[in-house]
Amino acid sequence: MENLKAIILAAGEGTRMKSKKSKVLHEIMRKPMLGYVIDTAKACGAESVCVVVGHQAEQVQQAIQEQDICFALQTERKGTGHAVKMAADFIEAQKDILILYGDTPLITAETLQAVLEAHHAAKNSVTVVSAMVDDATGYGRIIRDAAGNFIKSVEHKDATETERAVKEINTGIYVFQGAALQSALGRLQNNNAQGEYYLPDCLEILLQDGERVGAYIAADETEFFGVNSRVQLAEAADILKKRINRKHMENGVTLVDPANTYIGADVVIGQDTVILPGCVIEGKTVIGADCEIGPNSRLTDMQIGDGVQFQSSTALESSIGNNTTVGPFAYIRPNCHIGERVKVGDFVEVKNSNIGNGTKIPHLSYVGDTDAGEKINFGCGSIMVNYDGEKKHRTTIHDGVFVGCNVNLVAPVTIGENSYIAAGSTITRDVEGNVLAVARARQSIIQGWKEKRIQTKKSES
Ligand code: UD1
Ligand code: CA
């Protein structure tokens, strides 16, 4: 949708969160609530977004550093109309302005698209989004005439008994034609129960101007769920989790226990992948087809190919190629590029390393700051000694190397193609290709030692 800009109100104090952190920065699946609203605004075509900040403004600005985002400061909280006025410079007469809230993260782009379509089809100057609810207490009410035409939106505190009986609420979300918003904002007054400049009053003002004003009744009222406390944060997270999990299942992903599976909003998962219970899959993670993930695994910002078996492990900010197996109890730390058909087995930690296709690290190893080629075998207990107490150094291991059990490779060091490192060696110098390197004390046998020891003990007593 062209010609659309969005204003997100986020100046409120959020006292009920009992937090030093701004309410809108509280996270659901590692993403701030405000981030969801920004992404939704962009997903329905907003070319730029203005966030109205007030309380903890600097903190919010620092946390949200994205392109196409600007900020307007509301130093005093004088109501939703006043907050939008703070973004006056952002409002363009020729554009549509979508109004959203930083603490209402469940609103979907699909719903907003439908609102925008209705707004354009009816040629409205403003369309307010409403919803039918059982308990309307506290909300603004949408008042219509006998024919069903919109008359006004009245705040709970200002409403008469008859008006309070109305079940159609103002969700607080609107699409304004820019020029209409500009003209109405200038005429808002604060002679009401709360002494605030109410944004909903713009609707009545525009109607009196003879403009077209519509109320679009949205089907799913959970989308407008606002978060004011940690209890509500958990409730919102639960609604979102169910929505995300359902989408993956509909796309052909098996979730063995969806109630116990936590998948971030931006995660992509391929068909016939099975997610076992207790997984937390976050950030920009992409998982291919035919994988098995879990149980009890964490994946953050991971790129995972097809046919990967990832068992009871943690992996962060790295990539894993097709048909590789990981775990159980492996720890893949940031910046690893692990190839295809690799085995990263139990109690293996890999960090800032490249691991070539077909390489095996089956158990109990630390591979850090290492460039490992293809078809290497790391024996049990291999350690890449990358840290000298001051600096980290890299280890290079060429294709086909066999690293014996309990080997230390002290970086910086390079091991040539197809060489063997004898078990128990501590390698401090480069090793050329096709050799056996042994760096350990030779075994010696002391004959008659036991007999001698018995004699010594006897003579002492
Ligand atoms: C508002 C609507 C009400 C609607 C309800 C839906 C008004 C006057 N009322 O009421 O009709 O039913 O939302 O949830 O608009 N904010 C600012 N600066 C301010 C005031 C508010 O940034 O000066 C922000 C808050 O941070 C919050 C949002 O605007 O995110 C809503 O403000 P709030 O005072 O909670 O409005 P409601 O009383 O919920
Ligand atoms: Ca209020």
Coordinates of C-alpha atoms and ligand atoms in Angstrom, one line a residue:
M1 CA 0.0 0.0 0.0
E2 CA 1.5 3.3 -1.0
N3 CA 0.9 6.6 0.6
L4 CA 0.7 5.1 4.1
K5 CA 2.5 6.3 7.2
A6 CA 2.1 5.0 10.8
I7 CA 2.2 6.8 14.1
I8 CA 2.7 4.5 17.2
L9 CA 1.8 6.0 20.6
A10 CA 4.3 4.8 23.2
A11 CA 4.6 7.7 25.7
G12 CA 2.7 6.1 28.5
E13 CA 4.3 5.4 31.9
G14 CA 3.4 1.7 32.3
T15 CA 3.5 1.9 36.1
R16 CA 1.7 -1.5 36.5
M17 CA 4.7 -3.3 34.9
K18 CA 6.7 -2.3 38.1
S19 CA 9.9 -2.1 36.0
K20 CA 12.8 0.2 35.3
K21 CA 12.4 -0.7 31.6
S22 CA 9.9 1.1 29.4
K23 CA 6.7 -0.9 29.0
V24 CA 6.9 -1.1 25.2
L25 CA 10.4 -2.6 25.5
H26 CA 9.2 -5.6 27.5
E27 CA 9.7 -8.7 25.3
I28 CA 7.6 -11.5 23.9
M29 CA 9.8 -14.2 22.6
R30 CA 12.9 -11.9 22.8
K31 CA 11.3 -9.2 20.7
P32 CA 10.0 -6.0 22.3
M33 CA 6.3 -5.4 22.1
L34 CA 7.0 -2.2 20.2
G35 CA 9.0 -4.2 17.6
Y36 CA 5.8 -6.3 16.8
V37 CA 3.8 -3.2 16.2
I38 CA 6.5 -1.6 14.0
D39 CA 6.8 -4.8 11.9
T40 CA 3.0 -5.0 11.5
A41 CA 2.8 -1.4 10.4
K42 CA 5.5 -2.1 7.8
A43 CA 3.9 -5.3 6.8
C44 CA 0.7 -3.5 5.8
G45 CA 2.7 -1.1 3.7
A46 CA 3.6 1.9 6.0
E47 CA 6.6 3.6 4.2
S48 CA 7.7 5.2 7.5
V49 CA 6.8 5.0 11.1
C50 CA 6.9 7.7 13.8
V51 CA 7.0 6.5 17.5
V52 CA 5.7 9.0 20.0
V53 CA 7.9 8.6 23.1
G54 CA 7.7 10.3 26.5
H55 CA 8.4 8.2 29.5
Q56 CA 11.9 6.6 29.2
A57 CA 12.2 8.2 25.8
E58 CA 15.9 7.7 25.4
Q59 CA 15.8 4.1 26.4
V60 CA 13.1 3.4 23.7
Q61 CA 15.0 5.4 21.0
Q62 CA 18.2 3.5 21.8
A63 CA 16.5 0.1 21.6
I64 CA 14.7 0.7 18.4
Q65 CA 17.3 1.7 15.8
E66 CA 15.8 0.8 12.5
Q67 CA 15.5 2.4 9.2
D68 CA 12.4 4.4 8.4
I69 CA 11.7 5.0 12.1
C70 CA 11.6 8.4 13.6
F71 CA 10.6 9.7 17.0
A72 CA 8.4 12.5 18.4
L73 CA 8.7 13.5 22.0
Q74 CA 5.7 14.1 24.2
T75 CA 7.1 15.6 27.4
E76 CA 3.7 15.9 29.2
R77 CA 1.0 13.3 29.0
K78 CA -2.1 15.2 27.9
G79 CA -4.0 12.5 26.1
T80 CA -3.9 10.5 22.9
G81 CA -4.9 13.5 20.7
H82 CA -2.1 15.5 22.2
A83 CA 0.3 12.6 21.7
V84 CA -0.5 12.5 17.9
K85 CA -0.1 16.3 17.7
M86 CA 3.5 15.8 18.8
A87 CA 4.0 14.0 15.5
A88 CA 2.4 16.9 13.5
D89 CA 5.5 17.3 11.3
F90 CA 5.3 13.7 10.3
I91 CA 1.7 13.9 9.1
E92 CA 1.4 14.6 5.4
A93 CA -1.8 15.9 3.9
Q94 CA -1.8 13.6 0.9
K95 CA -1.1 10.4 2.9
D96 CA -3.1 8.0 5.0
I97 CA -2.0 7.9 8.6
L98 CA -2.4 4.7 10.6
I99 CA -2.6 5.1 14.4
L100 CA -1.3 2.2 16.5
Y101 CA -0.1 1.6 20.1
G102 CA 3.2 0.3 21.4
D103 CA 1.5 -1.8 24.1
T104 CA -0.9 -3.6 21.7
P105 CA 1.4 -6.1 20.0
L106 CA -1.2 -8.6 18.8
I107 CA -2.7 -6.6 16.0
T108 CA -2.2 -8.3 12.6
A109 CA -1.3 -6.9 9.2
E110 CA -4.3 -8.9 7.7
T111 CA -6.8 -7.0 9.9
L112 CA -5.2 -3.7 9.1
Q113 CA -5.2 -4.4 5.4
A114 CA -8.9 -5.2 5.6
V115 CA -9.4 -1.9 7.5
L116 CA -7.4 0.0 4.9
E117 CA -9.5 -1.6 2.1
A118 CA -12.7 -0.7 3.8
H119 CA -11.5 2.8 4.4
H120 CA -10.7 3.4 0.8
A121 CA -13.8 1.6 -0.5
A122 CA -16.0 3.9 1.6
K123 CA -13.8 7.0 0.7
N124 CA -13.7 7.8 4.4
S125 CA -11.8 10.7 5.9
V126 CA -11.2 8.5 9.0
T127 CA -12.1 4.9 9.8
V128 CA -11.9 3.8 13.4
V129 CA -11.5 0.1 14.2
S130 CA -14.1 -1.2 16.7
A131 CA -14.8 -4.6 18.2
M132 CA -17.8 -6.2 20.0
V133 CA -16.9 -7.3 23.5
D134 CA -18.8 -8.7 26.5
D135 CA -17.2 -6.5 29.0
A136 CA -16.7 -3.0 27.6
T137 CA -15.7 -1.4 31.0
G138 CA -13.0 1.2 30.6
Y139 CA -13.2 1.4 26.8
G140 CA -14.4 4.2 24.6
R141 CA -17.9 3.2 23.1
I142 CA -18.9 3.6 19.5
I143 CA -22.3 5.3 19.4
R144 CA -24.4 4.8 16.2
D145 CA -27.8 6.2 15.1
A146 CA -30.9 4.0 14.5
A147 CA -29.7 3.4 10.9
G148 CA -26.3 2.2 12.2
N149 CA -24.3 5.3 11.1
F150 CA -21.4 6.4 13.2
I151 CA -22.2 9.3 15.5
K152 CA -19.3 9.5 18.0
S153 CA -16.9 7.7 20.2
V154 CA -17.4 8.5 23.9
E155 CA -14.9 7.6 26.7
H156 CA -16.2 5.4 29.5
K157 CA -15.7 8.2 32.0
D158 CA -17.7 10.6 30.0
A159 CA -20.4 8.2 28.9
T160 CA -24.1 8.1 30.1
E161 CA -25.6 4.9 31.4
T162 CA -27.2 4.2 28.0
E163 CA -23.9 4.8 26.3
R164 CA -22.1 2.5 28.7
A165 CA -24.5 -0.3 27.8
V166 CA -23.1 -0.4 24.3
K167 CA -20.8 -3.4 23.6
E168 CA -19.1 -2.0 20.5
I169 CA -15.8 -0.5 21.7
N170 CA -13.2 1.8 20.2
T171 CA -10.0 -0.3 19.8
G172 CA -8.0 2.9 19.6
I173 CA -6.8 2.1 16.1
Y174 CA -7.6 4.4 13.2
V175 CA -6.8 5.2 9.6
F176 CA -7.0 9.0 9.0
Q177 CA -6.7 10.8 5.7
G178 CA -3.7 13.1 6.5
A179 CA -5.3 16.4 5.8
A180 CA -8.4 15.5 7.8
L181 CA -6.3 14.5 10.8
Q182 CA -4.3 17.8 10.5
S183 CA -7.5 19.8 10.4
A184 CA -9.2 18.0 13.4
L185 CA -6.1 17.9 15.7
G186 CA -6.0 21.7 15.7
R187 CA -9.5 21.9 17.0
L188 CA -9.3 19.3 19.9
Q189 CA -10.4 20.5 23.3
N190 CA -9.8 19.0 26.7
N191 CA -13.1 19.8 28.4
N192 CA -13.9 16.3 29.5
A193 CA -13.8 14.0 32.5
Q194 CA -10.1 13.4 32.3
G195 CA -9.0 16.9 31.1
E196 CA -7.2 15.3 28.2
Y197 CA -7.1 15.9 24.5
Y198 CA -8.9 12.8 23.2
L199 CA -7.9 11.5 19.8
P200 CA -11.4 9.9 19.4
D201 CA -12.9 13.5 19.4
C202 CA -11.4 13.9 15.9
L203 CA -14.1 11.6 14.7
E204 CA -17.0 13.8 15.8
I205 CA -15.2 17.0 14.6
L206 CA -14.8 15.5 11.1
L207 CA -18.3 14.2 11.0
Q208 CA -19.6 17.8 11.8
D209 CA -17.4 19.0 9.0
G210 CA -19.5 16.8 6.7
E211 CA -16.6 14.3 6.2
R212 CA -17.2 10.6 5.9
V213 CA -16.4 8.8 9.1
G214 CA -16.7 5.0 9.4
A215 CA -16.3 2.4 12.2
Y216 CA -14.9 -1.0 11.0
I217 CA -15.9 -3.9 13.3
A218 CA -13.0 -6.3 13.5
A219 CA -13.8 -9.9 14.0
D220 CA -11.1 -11.0 16.6
E221 CA -11.1 -8.8 19.6
T222 CA -7.9 -10.5 21.0
E223 CA -5.9 -8.6 18.5
F224 CA -6.5 -5.4 20.5
F225 CA -5.4 -6.8 23.8
G226 CA -3.4 -4.2 25.5
V227 CA -0.6 -5.0 27.9
N228 CA -0.4 -3.1 31.2
S229 CA 1.1 -5.6 33.6
R230 CA 3.3 -8.7 33.6
V231 CA 0.3 -10.9 33.9
Q232 CA -1.1 -9.4 30.7
L233 CA 2.3 -9.7 29.1
A234 CA 2.2 -13.5 29.7
E235 CA -1.4 -13.6 28.4
A236 CA -0.4 -11.8 25.2
A237 CA 2.6 -14.1 24.8
D238 CA 0.3 -17.1 25.1
I239 CA -2.1 -15.8 22.5
L240 CA 0.8 -15.1 20.2
K241 CA 2.4 -18.5 20.8
K242 CA -0.9 -20.2 19.9
R243 CA -1.2 -18.1 16.7
I244 CA 2.4 -18.8 15.6
N245 CA 2.3 -22.5 16.4
R246 CA -1.0 -22.9 14.5
K247 CA 0.6 -21.3 11.4
H248 CA 3.5 -23.7 11.4
M249 CA 1.3 -26.7 11.8
E250 CA -0.9 -25.5 9.0
N251 CA 2.3 -25.1 6.9
G252 CA 3.2 -28.8 7.4
V253 CA 5.4 -28.7 10.5
T254 CA 4.7 -31.2 13.3
L255 CA 4.7 -29.8 16.8
V256 CA 4.6 -32.7 19.2
D257 CA 3.5 -30.5 22.1
P258 CA 2.5 -27.1 20.9
A259 CA 1.7 -25.9 24.4
N260 CA 5.3 -26.4 25.3
T261 CA 6.9 -25.1 22.1
Y262 CA 8.0 -21.5 21.8
I263 CA 8.7 -20.2 18.3
G264 CA 9.4 -16.5 17.5
A265 CA 7.3 -14.5 15.2
D266 CA 10.0 -14.3 12.5
V267 CA 11.1 -18.0 12.4
V268 CA 10.7 -20.0 9.2
I269 CA 10.4 -23.8 9.3
G270 CA 10.2 -26.2 6.3
Q271 CA 7.8 -29.0 5.6
D272 CA 7.9 -32.3 7.5
T273 CA 10.2 -31.0 10.2
V274 CA 9.3 -32.3 13.6
I275 CA 9.7 -30.1 16.7
L276 CA 9.8 -32.1 19.9
P277 CA 8.7 -30.6 23.3
G278 CA 10.5 -27.9 25.2
C279 CA 12.1 -26.1 22.2
V280 CA 12.7 -22.3 22.2
I281 CA 13.3 -21.1 18.6
E282 CA 14.0 -17.4 18.3
G283 CA 15.1 -14.5 16.3
K284 CA 15.6 -14.8 12.6
T285 CA 16.0 -18.6 12.7
V286 CA 15.4 -20.5 9.5
I287 CA 15.0 -24.3 9.6
G288 CA 14.8 -26.4 6.5
A289 CA 12.6 -29.4 5.7
D290 CA 12.7 -32.9 7.2
C291 CA 14.6 -31.9 10.3
E292 CA 14.0 -33.2 13.9
I293 CA 14.6 -30.6 16.5
G294 CA 14.6 -31.2 20.3
P295 CA 13.5 -32.1 22.8
N296 CA 14.5 -29.1 25.0
S297 CA 16.6 -27.2 22.6
R298 CA 17.4 -23.6 22.0
L299 CA 18.0 -22.1 18.6
T300 CA 18.6 -18.3 18.2
D301 CA 19.3 -16.6 14.9
M302 CA 20.2 -20.0 13.3
Q303 CA 20.3 -21.0 9.6
I304 CA 19.6 -24.8 9.5
G305 CA 19.5 -26.9 6.3
D306 CA 17.3 -29.9 5.4
G307 CA 17.4 -33.2 7.2
V308 CA 19.2 -31.9 10.3
Q309 CA 18.9 -33.9 13.5
F310 CA 19.3 -31.4 16.4
Q311 CA 18.9 -33.2 19.7
S312 CA 18.8 -31.5 23.2
S313 CA 21.2 -28.8 22.3
T314 CA 21.8 -25.0 22.1
A315 CA 22.9 -23.1 19.0
L316 CA 23.3 -19.4 18.5
E317 CA 23.9 -17.1 15.4
S318 CA 25.4 -19.8 13.2
S319 CA 24.6 -22.0 10.2
I320 CA 24.3 -25.8 10.0
G321 CA 24.3 -27.6 6.6
N322 CA 22.0 -30.4 5.3
N323 CA 21.9 -33.8 7.0
T324 CA 24.2 -32.8 9.9
T325 CA 23.5 -34.2 13.4
V326 CA 24.0 -32.2 16.5
G327 CA 23.9 -33.3 20.2
P328 CA 22.7 -34.4 22.6
F329 CA 24.1 -31.7 24.8
A330 CA 26.1 -29.7 22.2
Y331 CA 26.7 -26.0 22.4
I332 CA 27.2 -24.1 19.2
R333 CA 28.2 -20.6 19.9
P334 CA 28.0 -17.6 17.6
N335 CA 29.6 -17.4 14.2
C336 CA 30.0 -21.1 13.3
H337 CA 29.6 -22.3 9.8
I338 CA 29.0 -26.1 10.0
G339 CA 28.9 -28.0 6.8
E340 CA 26.8 -30.9 5.5
R341 CA 26.8 -34.4 7.0
V342 CA 28.8 -33.2 9.9
K343 CA 28.5 -34.8 13.3
V344 CA 28.7 -32.5 16.3
G345 CA 28.1 -35.0 19.1
D346 CA 27.6 -35.0 22.8
F347 CA 29.3 -32.5 25.1
V348 CA 30.9 -30.7 22.2
E349 CA 31.3 -26.9 22.2
V350 CA 32.0 -25.1 18.9
K351 CA 32.7 -21.4 18.7
N352 CA 33.6 -19.0 15.9
S353 CA 34.7 -21.9 13.6
N354 CA 34.2 -23.3 10.1
I355 CA 33.7 -27.0 9.9
G356 CA 33.8 -28.7 6.5
N357 CA 31.5 -31.3 5.1
G358 CA 31.7 -34.8 6.5
T359 CA 33.8 -33.8 9.5
K360 CA 33.1 -35.6 12.8
I361 CA 33.4 -34.2 16.3
P362 CA 31.6 -37.1 18.1
H363 CA 32.2 -36.3 21.8
L364 CA 33.7 -34.2 24.6
S365 CA 35.6 -31.6 22.5
Y366 CA 36.2 -27.9 22.4
V367 CA 36.6 -26.4 18.9
G368 CA 37.0 -22.7 19.1
D369 CA 38.4 -20.2 16.5
T370 CA 39.1 -23.0 14.1
D371 CA 39.0 -23.5 10.4
A372 CA 38.5 -27.2 9.9
G373 CA 38.3 -28.8 6.4
E374 CA 36.4 -31.8 5.2
K375 CA 36.3 -35.4 6.5
I376 CA 38.3 -34.6 9.6
N377 CA 37.9 -36.9 12.6
F378 CA 38.3 -35.2 16.0
G379 CA 38.9 -37.9 18.7
C380 CA 37.2 -37.8 22.0
G381 CA 38.6 -34.9 24.2
S382 CA 40.2 -32.9 21.4
I383 CA 40.8 -29.3 22.5
M384 CA 41.7 -26.3 20.3
V385 CA 43.8 -24.2 22.7
N386 CA 42.8 -20.9 21.4
Y387 CA 43.5 -18.5 24.3
D388 CA 46.9 -17.5 25.6
G389 CA 45.5 -15.4 28.4
E390 CA 45.5 -12.3 26.4
K391 CA 44.6 -13.0 22.8
K392 CA 42.6 -15.6 20.9
H393 CA 44.4 -17.4 18.0
R394 CA 43.1 -19.5 15.2
T395 CA 43.8 -23.2 14.4
T396 CA 43.7 -24.4 10.8
I397 CA 43.2 -28.1 10.1
H398 CA 43.2 -29.3 6.5
D399 CA 41.0 -32.0 4.9
G400 CA 41.2 -35.6 6.1
V401 CA 43.2 -35.1 9.3
F402 CA 42.8 -37.6 12.1
V403 CA 43.0 -35.9 15.5
G404 CA 43.6 -38.6 18.1
C405 CA 41.9 -38.7 21.5
N406 CA 42.9 -36.1 24.1
V407 CA 44.9 -33.9 21.8
N408 CA 45.7 -30.2 22.4
L409 CA 46.3 -28.1 19.3
V410 CA 47.8 -24.9 20.7
A411 CA 46.9 -22.0 18.4
P412 CA 48.1 -20.5 16.2
V413 CA 48.8 -23.8 14.5
T414 CA 48.2 -25.5 11.2
I415 CA 47.8 -29.2 10.5
G416 CA 48.4 -30.3 6.9
E417 CA 46.1 -32.6 4.8
N418 CA 45.6 -36.2 5.8
S419 CA 48.0 -36.1 8.8
Y420 CA 47.5 -38.0 12.0
I421 CA 48.0 -36.5 15.4
A422 CA 48.8 -39.2 18.0
A423 CA 46.5 -39.5 21.0
G424 CA 47.5 -37.4 24.0
S425 CA 49.7 -35.1 21.9
T426 CA 50.1 -31.4 22.7
I427 CA 50.9 -29.8 19.3
T428 CA 52.5 -26.4 19.5
R429 CA 54.2 -26.2 16.0
D430 CA 52.7 -26.6 12.5
V431 CA 52.4 -30.1 11.1
E432 CA 52.9 -30.7 7.4
G433 CA 50.6 -33.0 5.4
N434 CA 50.6 -36.9 5.3
V435 CA 52.6 -37.4 8.5
L436 CA 52.1 -38.7 12.0
A437 CA 52.8 -36.1 14.7
V438 CA 53.5 -37.4 18.2
A439 CA 54.1 -35.0 21.0
R440 CA 54.0 -36.8 24.3
A441 CA 56.4 -38.6 26.6
R442 CA 57.3 -42.1 25.5
Q443 CA 56.0 -45.0 27.5
S444 CA 58.7 -46.8 29.6
I445 CA 58.4 -50.0 31.6
I446 CA 60.3 -50.5 34.8
Q447 CA 60.9 -54.2 35.4
G448 CA 60.8 -55.6 39.0
W449 CA 59.4 -52.4 40.4
K450 CA 56.7 -54.0 42.5
E451 CA 59.2 -56.5 44.1
K452 CA 61.6 -53.6 45.0
R453 CA 58.7 -51.7 46.6
I454 CA 57.8 -54.6 48.8
Q455 CA 61.4 -54.9 50.0
T456 CA 61.7 -51.2 50.8
K457 CA 58.5 -51.3 52.9
K458 CA 59.7 -54.3 54.9
S459 CA 63.1 -52.8 55.7
E460 CA 61.3 -49.6 56.9
S461 CA 59.0 -51.4 59.4
Ligands
UD1_1 C1 -7.9 4.7 24.6 C2 -9.1 5.4 23.9 C3 -10.4 4.6 24.1 C4 -10.1 3.2 23.6 C5 -8.9 2.6 24.3 C6 -8.6 1.2 23.6 C7 -8.6 7.8 24.1 C8 -8.9 9.1 24.7 N1 -9.3 6.7 24.5 O1 -8.2 4.8 26.0 O2 -11.4 5.2 23.3 O3 -11.3 2.4 23.9 O4 -7.8 3.4 24.1 O5 -7.6 0.6 24.3 O6 -7.9 7.8 23.1 N2 -0.6 7.7 25.3 C9 0.4 8.6 25.0 N3 0.3 9.8 25.5 C10 -0.7 10.3 26.1 C11 -1.8 9.4 26.4 C12 -1.7 8.1 25.9 O7 1.4 8.2 24.4 O8 -0.7 11.5 26.5 C13 -0.5 6.3 24.8 C14 -0.4 5.4 25.9 O9 1.0 5.1 26.2 C15 -1.1 4.1 25.4 C16 -2.2 4.7 24.5 O10 -1.7 6.0 24.1 O11 -0.3 3.3 24.7 C17 -3.6 4.7 25.0 O12 -3.6 5.6 26.1 P1 -4.5 5.4 27.4 O13 -4.6 6.5 28.2 O14 -4.2 4.0 28.0 O15 -6.0 5.3 26.7 P2 -7.2 4.5 27.1 O16 -7.7 5.1 28.4 O17 -6.8 3.0 27.1
CA2 CA -6.7 7.3 29.8

